[in-house]
Amino acid sequence: MKKSIFWIVAFLLMFATNAIVAQNSRDHGRSKTIKLDKKSFLKRVANYEESPTVWKYLGDKPAVIDFYADWCGPCRRLAPLLDELAAEYEGRVYIYKVNVDDQKEIAQAFGITSLPTIVFIPMQGTPSAGTGFLPKETLRNAINDLLPSKASTNIETTTK
């Protein structure tokens, strides 16, 4: 009888573990955030090696960069919010992620000392940053500020 219970419990644990792994795989596949390494950062965001003192954003849309670490509790709480916002703003804003443990050089080049650090990059002008866990509405407001407003687009069009 004890062996039967053991095998039933073992089977149920194996089934539950497989279901969790499968769900995590599906969720990961839906993520719209983009993980950056040094090579992709230099190509998509800024080439700090060629221009170490001058900020020049290389992207074609505004961007948000999440500097995070896997061991960081607030970073882990922030990750699903950024995934949701990446899906919500898909096609209008890039949401990048940089793991500071894997990409120490990038973190050092940008003076990242607190986690998470979220950098908001407009198409023109200087980036701004926030540190610590930021609520979804705060993130949404900051992203909306990055987007060109329809009124300013119309003004630019009529003045040219």
CSV table of N, CA and C in Angstrom, one decimal:
chain,number,residue,atom,x,y,z
A,1,MET,N,0.8,-1.2,0.0
A,1,MET,CA,0.0,0.0,0.0
A,1,MET,C,0.9,1.3,0.0
A,2,LYS,N,1.9,1.3,0.8
A,2,LYS,CA,2.8,2.4,0.9
A,2,LYS,C,3.5,2.7,-0.4
A,3,LYS,N,3.9,1.6,-1.1
A,3,LYS,CA,4.6,1.7,-2.4
A,3,LYS,C,3.6,2.3,-3.4
A,4,SER,N,2.3,1.9,-3.4
A,4,SER,CA,1.3,2.5,-4.3
A,4,SER,C,1.2,4.0,-4.1
A,5,ILE,N,1.1,4.4,-2.8
A,5,ILE,CA,0.9,5.8,-2.5
A,5,ILE,C,2.1,6.6,-3.0
A,6,PHE,N,3.3,6.0,-2.7
A,6,PHE,CA,4.6,6.6,-3.2
A,6,PHE,C,4.6,6.9,-4.7
A,7,TRP,N,4.2,5.9,-5.5
A,7,TRP,CA,4.2,6.0,-6.9
A,7,TRP,C,3.1,7.0,-7.4
A,8,ILE,N,2.0,7.0,-6.8
A,8,ILE,CA,1.0,8.0,-7.1
A,8,ILE,C,1.5,9.4,-6.9
A,9,VAL,N,2.0,9.6,-5.7
A,9,VAL,CA,2.5,10.9,-5.4
A,9,VAL,C,3.7,11.3,-6.3
A,10,ALA,N,4.6,10.4,-6.6
A,10,ALA,CA,5.7,10.7,-7.5
A,10,ALA,C,5.2,11.0,-8.9
A,11,PHE,N,4.2,10.3,-9.4
A,11,PHE,CA,3.6,10.6,-10.7
A,11,PHE,C,2.9,12.0,-10.7
A,12,LEU,N,2.2,12.3,-9.6
A,12,LEU,CA,1.5,13.6,-9.6
A,12,LEU,C,2.6,14.7,-9.5
A,13,LEU,N,3.6,14.6,-8.8
A,13,LEU,CA,4.7,15.6,-8.7
A,13,LEU,C,5.3,15.8,-10.1
A,14,MET,N,5.6,14.7,-10.8
A,14,MET,CA,6.2,14.7,-12.1
A,14,MET,C,5.3,15.4,-13.1
A,15,PHE,N,4.0,15.1,-13.0
A,15,PHE,CA,3.0,15.8,-13.9
A,15,PHE,C,2.9,17.3,-13.6
A,16,ALA,N,2.9,17.6,-12.3
A,16,ALA,CA,2.8,19.0,-11.9
A,16,ALA,C,4.0,19.8,-12.4
A,17,THR,N,5.2,19.2,-12.2
A,17,THR,CA,6.4,19.9,-12.6
A,17,THR,C,6.5,20.1,-14.1
A,18,ASN,N,6.0,19.1,-14.9
A,18,ASN,CA,6.0,19.2,-16.4
A,18,ASN,C,5.0,20.3,-16.8
A,19,ALA,N,3.9,20.4,-16.1
A,19,ALA,CA,2.9,21.4,-16.4
A,19,ALA,C,3.4,22.8,-16.1
A,20,ILE,N,4.2,23.0,-15.0
A,20,ILE,CA,4.8,24.3,-14.7
A,20,ILE,C,5.8,24.7,-15.7
A,21,VAL,N,6.7,23.7,-16.1
A,21,VAL,CA,7.7,24.0,-17.1
A,21,VAL,C,7.1,24.4,-18.4
A,22,ALA,N,6.0,23.7,-18.8
A,22,ALA,CA,5.4,24.0,-20.1
A,22,ALA,C,4.7,25.4,-20.1
A,23,GLN,N,4.1,25.7,-19.0
A,23,GLN,CA,3.5,27.1,-18.9
A,23,GLN,C,4.6,28.1,-18.9
A,24,ASN,N,5.7,27.9,-18.2
A,24,ASN,CA,6.8,28.9,-18.3
A,24,ASN,C,7.3,29.1,-19.7
A,25,SER,N,7.4,28.0,-20.4
A,25,SER,CA,7.9,28.0,-21.8
A,25,SER,C,6.9,28.8,-22.7
A,26,ARG,N,5.6,28.6,-22.5
A,26,ARG,CA,4.6,29.3,-23.3
A,26,ARG,C,4.7,30.8,-22.9
A,27,ASP,N,4.8,31.1,-21.6
A,27,ASP,CA,4.9,32.5,-21.2
A,27,ASP,C,6.1,33.2,-21.8
A,28,HIS,N,7.2,32.5,-21.7
A,28,HIS,CA,8.5,33.1,-22.2
A,28,HIS,C,8.4,33.3,-23.7
A,29,GLY,N,7.7,32.5,-24.4
A,29,GLY,CA,7.6,32.7,-25.9
A,29,GLY,C,6.7,33.9,-26.2
A,30,ARG,N,5.9,34.3,-25.3
A,30,ARG,CA,5.0,35.5,-25.6
A,30,ARG,C,5.7,36.8,-25.2
A,31,SER,N,6.8,36.7,-24.5
A,31,SER,CA,7.4,37.9,-24.0
A,31,SER,C,7.8,38.8,-25.2
A,32,LYS,N,7.5,40.1,-25.1
A,32,LYS,CA,7.9,41.0,-26.1
A,32,LYS,C,9.1,41.8,-25.7
A,33,THR,N,9.6,41.6,-24.5
A,33,THR,CA,10.8,42.3,-24.1
A,33,THR,C,12.0,41.7,-24.9
A,34,ILE,N,13.0,42.5,-25.1
A,34,ILE,CA,14.2,42.0,-25.9
A,34,ILE,C,15.4,42.0,-25.0
A,35,LYS,N,16.0,40.9,-24.8
A,35,LYS,CA,17.3,40.8,-24.0
A,35,LYS,C,18.4,41.3,-24.9
A,36,LEU,N,19.3,42.1,-24.3
A,36,LEU,CA,20.4,42.6,-25.0
A,36,LEU,C,21.7,42.1,-24.4
A,37,ASP,N,22.6,41.8,-25.3
A,37,ASP,CA,24.0,41.6,-24.9
A,37,ASP,C,24.8,42.7,-25.4
A,38,LYS,N,26.1,42.7,-25.2
A,38,LYS,CA,26.9,43.9,-25.7
A,38,LYS,C,26.8,44.1,-27.1
A,39,LYS,N,26.9,43.1,-28.0
A,39,LYS,CA,26.9,43.3,-29.4
A,39,LYS,C,25.5,43.9,-29.8
A,40,SER,N,24.4,43.4,-29.3
A,40,SER,CA,23.1,44.0,-29.7
A,40,SER,C,22.9,45.4,-29.1
A,41,PHE,N,23.4,45.6,-28.0
A,41,PHE,CA,23.3,46.9,-27.3
A,41,PHE,C,24.0,48.0,-28.2
A,42,LEU,N,25.2,47.7,-28.6
A,42,LEU,CA,26.0,48.6,-29.4
A,42,LEU,C,25.4,48.9,-30.8
A,43,LYS,N,24.6,47.9,-31.3
A,43,LYS,CA,24.0,48.1,-32.6
A,43,LYS,C,22.6,48.7,-32.5
A,44,ARG,N,21.8,48.4,-31.4
A,44,ARG,CA,20.4,48.8,-31.3
A,44,ARG,C,20.2,50.1,-30.5
A,45,VAL,N,21.1,50.3,-29.5
A,45,VAL,CA,20.8,51.4,-28.5
A,45,VAL,C,21.9,52.5,-28.7
A,46,ALA,N,23.1,52.2,-28.3
A,46,ALA,CA,24.1,53.3,-28.4
A,46,ALA,C,25.5,52.6,-28.4
A,47,ASN,N,26.3,53.1,-29.3
A,47,ASN,CA,27.7,52.6,-29.4
A,47,ASN,C,28.6,53.4,-28.5
A,48,TYR,N,28.6,53.0,-27.2
A,48,TYR,CA,29.4,53.8,-26.3
A,48,TYR,C,30.9,53.6,-26.5
A,49,GLU,N,31.3,52.6,-27.3
A,49,GLU,CA,32.7,52.5,-27.5
A,49,GLU,C,33.2,53.5,-28.5
A,50,GLU,N,32.4,53.8,-29.6
A,50,GLU,CA,32.8,54.8,-30.5
A,50,GLU,C,32.5,56.2,-30.0
A,51,SER,N,31.5,56.4,-29.2
A,51,SER,CA,31.2,57.7,-28.7
A,51,SER,C,31.0,57.7,-27.2
A,52,PRO,N,32.1,57.6,-26.4
A,52,PRO,CA,31.9,57.4,-25.0
A,52,PRO,C,31.4,58.6,-24.3
A,53,THR,N,31.5,59.8,-24.8
A,53,THR,CA,31.1,61.0,-24.1
A,53,THR,C,29.8,61.7,-24.7
A,54,VAL,N,29.4,61.2,-25.9
A,54,VAL,CA,28.2,61.8,-26.6
A,54,VAL,C,27.1,60.7,-26.7
A,55,TRP,N,25.9,61.1,-26.2
A,55,TRP,CA,24.8,60.2,-26.3
A,55,TRP,C,24.2,60.3,-27.7
A,56,LYS,N,24.1,59.1,-28.4
A,56,LYS,CA,23.5,59.1,-29.7
A,56,LYS,C,22.7,57.8,-29.7
A,57,TYR,N,21.3,57.9,-29.6
A,57,TYR,CA,20.4,56.7,-29.7
A,57,TYR,C,20.4,56.2,-31.1
A,58,LEU,N,20.5,54.9,-31.3
A,58,LEU,CA,20.5,54.3,-32.6
A,58,LEU,C,19.2,53.7,-33.1
A,59,GLY,N,18.2,53.7,-32.2
A,59,GLY,CA,17.0,53.1,-32.5
A,59,GLY,C,16.0,53.9,-33.4
A,60,ASP,N,15.0,53.2,-33.9
A,60,ASP,CA,14.0,53.9,-34.8
A,60,ASP,C,12.7,54.1,-34.0
A,61,LYS,N,12.6,53.7,-32.8
A,61,LYS,CA,11.5,54.0,-31.9
A,61,LYS,C,12.0,54.3,-30.5
A,62,PRO,N,11.2,55.0,-29.7
A,62,PRO,CA,11.6,55.2,-28.3
A,62,PRO,C,11.9,53.8,-27.6
A,63,ALA,N,12.6,53.8,-26.5
A,63,ALA,CA,13.0,52.6,-25.9
A,63,ALA,C,12.9,52.7,-24.3
A,64,VAL,N,12.8,51.6,-23.7
A,64,VAL,CA,12.9,51.5,-22.3
A,64,VAL,C,13.9,50.3,-22.0
A,65,ILE,N,14.9,50.6,-21.1
A,65,ILE,CA,15.8,49.5,-20.8
A,65,ILE,C,15.7,49.2,-19.3
A,66,ASP,N,15.5,47.9,-19.1
A,66,ASP,CA,15.5,47.4,-17.7
A,66,ASP,C,16.8,46.8,-17.4
A,67,PHE,N,17.6,47.5,-16.5
A,67,PHE,CA,18.8,46.9,-16.0
A,67,PHE,C,18.5,46.1,-14.8
A,68,TYR,N,18.7,44.8,-14.8
A,68,TYR,CA,18.2,43.9,-13.8
A,68,TYR,C,19.2,42.8,-13.4
A,69,ALA,N,18.9,42.0,-12.4
A,69,ALA,CA,19.6,40.8,-12.1
A,69,ALA,C,18.6,39.8,-11.7
A,70,ASP,N,18.9,38.5,-12.0
A,70,ASP,CA,18.0,37.4,-11.6
A,70,ASP,C,17.8,37.3,-10.1
A,71,TRP,N,18.8,37.6,-9.3
A,71,TRP,CA,18.6,37.5,-7.9
A,71,TRP,C,17.9,38.6,-7.2
A,72,CYS,N,17.6,39.7,-7.9
A,72,CYS,CA,17.0,40.9,-7.4
A,72,CYS,C,15.5,40.7,-7.3
A,73,GLY,N,14.9,40.8,-6.0
A,73,GLY,CA,13.5,40.6,-5.8
A,73,GLY,C,12.6,41.7,-6.5
A,74,PRO,N,13.0,43.0,-6.4
A,74,PRO,CA,12.2,44.0,-7.1
A,74,PRO,C,12.3,43.8,-8.6
A,75,CYS,N,13.4,43.3,-9.1
A,75,CYS,CA,13.5,43.1,-10.6
A,75,CYS,C,12.6,42.0,-11.0
A,76,ARG,N,12.5,40.9,-10.2
A,76,ARG,CA,11.6,39.8,-10.6
A,76,ARG,C,10.1,40.3,-10.5
A,77,ARG,N,9.8,41.2,-9.6
A,77,ARG,CA,8.4,41.7,-9.5
A,77,ARG,C,8.1,42.6,-10.7
A,78,LEU,N,9.1,43.3,-11.2
A,78,LEU,CA,8.9,44.2,-12.3
A,78,LEU,C,8.8,43.5,-13.7
A,79,ALA,N,9.5,42.4,-13.8
A,79,ALA,CA,9.5,41.7,-15.1
A,79,ALA,C,8.2,41.4,-15.8
A,80,PRO,N,7.2,40.9,-15.0
A,80,PRO,CA,5.9,40.6,-15.7
A,80,PRO,C,5.2,41.9,-16.1
A,81,LEU,N,5.4,43.0,-15.4
A,81,LEU,CA,4.8,44.3,-15.8
A,81,LEU,C,5.4,44.8,-17.1
A,82,LEU,N,6.7,44.6,-17.2
A,82,LEU,CA,7.4,45.0,-18.5
A,82,LEU,C,7.0,44.2,-19.6
A,83,ASP,N,6.7,42.9,-19.4
A,83,ASP,CA,6.2,42.0,-20.4
A,83,ASP,C,4.8,42.5,-20.9
A,84,GLU,N,4.0,42.8,-19.9
A,84,GLU,CA,2.6,43.3,-20.3
A,84,GLU,C,2.7,44.6,-21.1
A,85,LEU,N,3.6,45.5,-20.6
A,85,LEU,CA,3.7,46.8,-21.3
A,85,LEU,C,4.4,46.6,-22.7
A,86,ALA,N,5.3,45.7,-22.8
A,86,ALA,CA,5.9,45.4,-24.1
A,86,ALA,C,4.8,45.0,-25.1
A,87,ALA,N,3.9,44.1,-24.7
A,87,ALA,CA,2.8,43.7,-25.5
A,87,ALA,C,1.8,44.9,-25.8
A,88,GLU,N,1.6,45.7,-24.8
A,88,GLU,CA,0.6,46.8,-25.0
A,88,GLU,C,1.2,47.9,-26.0
A,89,TYR,N,2.5,48.1,-25.9
A,89,TYR,CA,3.1,49.1,-26.8
A,89,TYR,C,3.9,48.5,-28.0
A,90,GLU,N,3.6,47.3,-28.3
A,90,GLU,CA,4.3,46.6,-29.4
A,90,GLU,C,4.2,47.5,-30.7
A,91,GLY,N,5.3,47.6,-31.3
A,91,GLY,CA,5.4,48.4,-32.6
A,91,GLY,C,5.6,49.9,-32.4
A,92,ARG,N,5.5,50.4,-31.1
A,92,ARG,CA,5.6,51.8,-30.8
A,92,ARG,C,6.8,52.1,-29.9
A,93,VAL,N,7.2,51.1,-29.1
A,93,VAL,CA,8.3,51.3,-28.1
A,93,VAL,C,9.0,50.0,-28.0
A,94,TYR,N,10.4,50.0,-28.0
A,94,TYR,CA,11.1,48.8,-27.6
A,94,TYR,C,11.3,48.7,-26.1
A,95,ILE,N,11.1,47.5,-25.6
A,95,ILE,CA,11.4,47.4,-24.2
A,95,ILE,C,12.5,46.3,-24.1
A,96,TYR,N,13.7,46.8,-23.7
A,96,TYR,CA,14.9,46.0,-23.6
A,96,TYR,C,15.2,45.6,-22.2
A,97,LYS,N,15.9,44.5,-22.0
A,97,LYS,CA,16.4,44.0,-20.7
A,97,LYS,C,17.9,43.7,-20.8
A,98,VAL,N,18.6,44.2,-19.8
A,98,VAL,CA,20.0,44.0,-19.7
A,98,VAL,C,20.3,43.4,-18.3
A,99,ASN,N,20.8,42.1,-18.3
A,99,ASN,CA,21.2,41.5,-17.1
A,99,ASN,C,22.6,42.0,-16.7
A,100,VAL,N,22.6,42.7,-15.6
A,100,VAL,CA,23.9,43.4,-15.2
A,100,VAL,C,25.0,42.4,-14.8
A,101,ASP,N,24.6,41.2,-14.4
A,101,ASP,CA,25.5,40.2,-14.0
A,101,ASP,C,26.2,39.6,-15.2
A,102,ASP,N,25.5,39.5,-16.3
A,102,ASP,CA,26.0,39.0,-17.6
A,102,ASP,C,26.7,40.1,-18.4
A,103,GLN,N,26.2,41.3,-18.3
A,103,GLN,CA,26.7,42.4,-19.1
A,103,GLN,C,27.3,43.5,-18.2
A,104,LYS,N,28.3,43.2,-17.5
A,104,LYS,CA,28.9,44.1,-16.5
A,104,LYS,C,29.4,45.3,-17.2
A,105,GLU,N,30.0,45.2,-18.4
A,105,GLU,CA,30.6,46.3,-19.1
A,105,GLU,C,29.5,47.4,-19.4
A,106,ILE,N,28.3,46.9,-19.9
A,106,ILE,CA,27.3,47.9,-20.2
A,106,ILE,C,26.8,48.6,-18.9
A,107,ALA,N,26.6,47.8,-17.9
A,107,ALA,CA,26.2,48.4,-16.6
A,107,ALA,C,27.2,49.5,-16.1
A,108,GLN,N,28.5,49.1,-16.2
A,108,GLN,CA,29.5,50.1,-15.8
A,108,GLN,C,29.6,51.3,-16.7
A,109,ALA,N,29.4,51.1,-18.0
A,109,ALA,CA,29.5,52.3,-18.9
A,109,ALA,C,28.3,53.2,-18.6
A,110,PHE,N,27.2,52.8,-18.1
A,110,PHE,CA,26.1,53.6,-17.9
A,110,PHE,C,25.9,53.9,-16.4
A,111,GLY,N,26.9,53.6,-15.6
A,111,GLY,CA,26.9,53.9,-14.1
A,111,GLY,C,25.7,53.3,-13.4
A,112,ILE,N,25.3,52.1,-13.7
A,112,ILE,CA,24.2,51.4,-13.0
A,112,ILE,C,24.7,50.9,-11.7
A,113,THR,N,24.2,51.4,-10.6
A,113,THR,CA,24.6,51.0,-9.2
A,113,THR,C,23.4,50.5,-8.4
A,114,SER,N,22.2,50.8,-8.8
A,114,SER,CA,21.0,50.3,-8.1
A,114,SER,C,20.1,49.5,-9.1
A,115,LEU,N,19.5,48.5,-8.5
A,115,LEU,CA,18.6,47.6,-9.3
A,115,LEU,C,17.2,47.6,-8.7
A,116,PRO,N,16.2,47.5,-9.6
A,116,PRO,CA,16.4,47.7,-11.0
A,116,PRO,C,16.5,49.2,-11.3
A,117,THR,N,17.2,49.4,-12.4
A,117,THR,CA,17.2,50.8,-13.0
A,117,THR,C,16.5,50.7,-14.3
A,118,ILE,N,15.6,51.6,-14.5
A,118,ILE,CA,14.8,51.7,-15.8
A,118,ILE,C,15.2,52.9,-16.5
A,119,VAL,N,15.7,52.8,-17.7
A,119,VAL,CA,16.1,54.0,-18.5
A,119,VAL,C,15.1,54.2,-19.6
A,120,PHE,N,14.6,55.4,-19.7
A,120,PHE,CA,13.6,55.8,-20.7
A,120,PHE,C,14.3,56.6,-21.8
A,121,ILE,N,14.2,56.1,-23.0
A,121,ILE,CA,15.0,56.8,-24.1
A,121,ILE,C,14.0,57.4,-25.1
A,122,PRO,N,14.0,58.7,-25.2
A,122,PRO,CA,13.1,59.3,-26.3
A,122,PRO,C,13.9,59.3,-27.6
A,123,MET,N,13.2,59.5,-28.7
A,123,MET,CA,13.8,59.6,-30.0
A,123,MET,C,14.8,60.7,-30.1
A,124,GLN,N,14.5,61.8,-29.4
A,124,GLN,CA,15.4,63.0,-29.4
A,124,GLN,C,15.6,63.4,-27.9
A,125,GLY,N,16.7,63.9,-27.6
A,125,GLY,CA,17.0,64.4,-26.3
A,125,GLY,C,17.7,63.4,-25.4
A,126,THR,N,17.7,63.7,-24.1
A,126,THR,CA,18.5,62.9,-23.2
A,126,THR,C,17.6,61.8,-22.5
A,127,PRO,N,18.1,60.6,-22.3
A,127,PRO,CA,17.4,59.6,-21.5
A,127,PRO,C,17.1,60.1,-20.1
A,128,SER,N,16.1,59.5,-19.5
A,128,SER,CA,15.9,59.7,-18.0
A,128,SER,C,15.9,58.3,-17.4
A,129,ALA,N,16.0,58.2,-16.1
A,129,ALA,CA,16.0,56.9,-15.4
A,129,ALA,C,15.3,57.0,-14.1
A,130,GLY,N,14.8,55.8,-13.7
A,130,GLY,CA,14.2,55.6,-12.4
A,130,GLY,C,14.8,54.4,-11.8
A,131,THR,N,14.9,54.3,-10.5
A,131,THR,CA,15.5,53.2,-9.8
A,131,THR,C,14.4,52.6,-8.9
A,132,GLY,N,14.6,51.3,-8.6
A,132,GLY,CA,13.7,50.6,-7.7
A,132,GLY,C,12.5,50.1,-8.5
A,133,PHE,N,11.6,49.4,-7.8
A,133,PHE,CA,10.4,48.9,-8.4
A,133,PHE,C,9.5,50.1,-8.7
A,134,LEU,N,9.0,50.2,-9.9
A,134,LEU,CA,8.1,51.2,-10.3
A,134,LEU,C,6.7,50.6,-10.7
A,135,PRO,N,5.6,51.1,-10.1
A,135,PRO,CA,4.3,50.6,-10.4
A,135,PRO,C,4.0,50.7,-11.9
A,136,LYS,N,3.1,49.8,-12.4
A,136,LYS,CA,2.8,49.8,-13.8
A,136,LYS,C,2.3,51.1,-14.3
A,137,GLU,N,1.5,51.8,-13.6
A,137,GLU,CA,0.9,53.1,-14.0
A,137,GLU,C,2.0,54.1,-14.2
A,138,THR,N,3.0,54.1,-13.3
A,138,THR,CA,4.2,55.0,-13.4
A,138,THR,C,5.0,54.7,-14.7
A,139,LEU,N,5.2,53.4,-14.9
A,139,LEU,CA,5.9,53.0,-16.1
A,139,LEU,C,5.1,53.4,-17.4
A,140,ARG,N,3.8,53.2,-17.4
A,140,ARG,CA,2.9,53.6,-18.5
A,140,ARG,C,3.0,55.1,-18.8
A,141,ASN,N,2.9,55.9,-17.7
A,141,ASN,CA,3.0,57.3,-17.9
A,141,ASN,C,4.4,57.8,-18.5
A,142,ALA,N,5.4,57.1,-18.0
A,142,ALA,CA,6.8,57.5,-18.5
A,142,ALA,C,6.9,57.0,-20.0
A,143,ILE,N,6.3,55.9,-20.4
A,143,ILE,CA,6.3,55.4,-21.8
A,143,ILE,C,5.5,56.4,-22.6
A,144,ASN,N,4.3,56.8,-22.1
A,144,ASN,CA,3.5,57.7,-22.9
A,144,ASN,C,4.2,59.0,-23.2
A,145,ASP,N,5.1,59.5,-22.2
A,145,ASP,CA,5.8,60.7,-22.4
A,145,ASP,C,6.9,60.5,-23.5
A,146,LEU,N,7.3,59.3,-23.8
A,146,LEU,CA,8.3,59.1,-24.8
A,146,LEU,C,7.7,59.2,-26.2
A,147,LEU,N,6.4,58.9,-26.3
A,147,LEU,CA,5.7,58.8,-27.6
A,147,LEU,C,5.4,60.2,-28.1
A,148,PRO,N,5.6,60.4,-29.4
A,148,PRO,CA,5.2,61.7,-29.9
A,148,PRO,C,3.7,61.9,-29.9
A,149,SER,N,3.3,63.1,-29.5
A,149,SER,CA,1.8,63.3,-29.4
A,149,SER,C,1.3,63.7,-30.8
A,150,LYS,N,0.1,63.4,-31.0
A,150,LYS,CA,-0.5,63.8,-32.3
A,150,LYS,C,-0.5,65.3,-32.6
A,151,ALA,N,-0.7,66.0,-31.5
A,151,ALA,CA,-0.7,67.5,-31.6
A,151,ALA,C,0.6,68.0,-32.1
A,152,SER,N,1.7,67.5,-31.5
A,152,SER,CA,3.0,68.0,-31.9
A,152,SER,C,3.4,67.5,-33.3
A,153,THR,N,2.9,66.4,-33.7
A,153,THR,CA,3.2,65.9,-35.1
A,153,THR,C,2.5,66.8,-36.0
A,154,ASN,N,1.2,67.2,-35.7
A,154,ASN,CA,0.5,68.1,-36.6
A,154,ASN,C,1.2,69.5,-36.7
A,155,ILE,N,1.7,70.0,-35.6
A,155,ILE,CA,2.4,71.3,-35.6
A,155,ILE,C,3.6,71.2,-36.4
A,156,GLU,N,4.4,70.1,-36.3
A,156,GLU,CA,5.6,70.0,-37.0
A,156,GLU,C,5.3,70.0,-38.5
A,157,THR,N,4.2,69.3,-38.9
A,157,THR,CA,3.9,69.1,-40.3
A,157,THR,C,3.4,70.4,-40.9
A,158,THR,N,2.7,71.2,-40.1
A,158,THR,CA,2.2,72.5,-40.7
A,158,THR,C,3.2,73.6,-40.7
A,159,THR,N,4.3,73.5,-39.9
A,159,THR,CA,5.3,74.5,-39.9
A,159,THR,C,6.4,74.3,-41.0
A,160,LYS,N,6.4,73.1,-41.6
A,160,LYS,CA,7.5,72.8,-42.5
A,160,LYS,C,7.2,73.4,-43.9
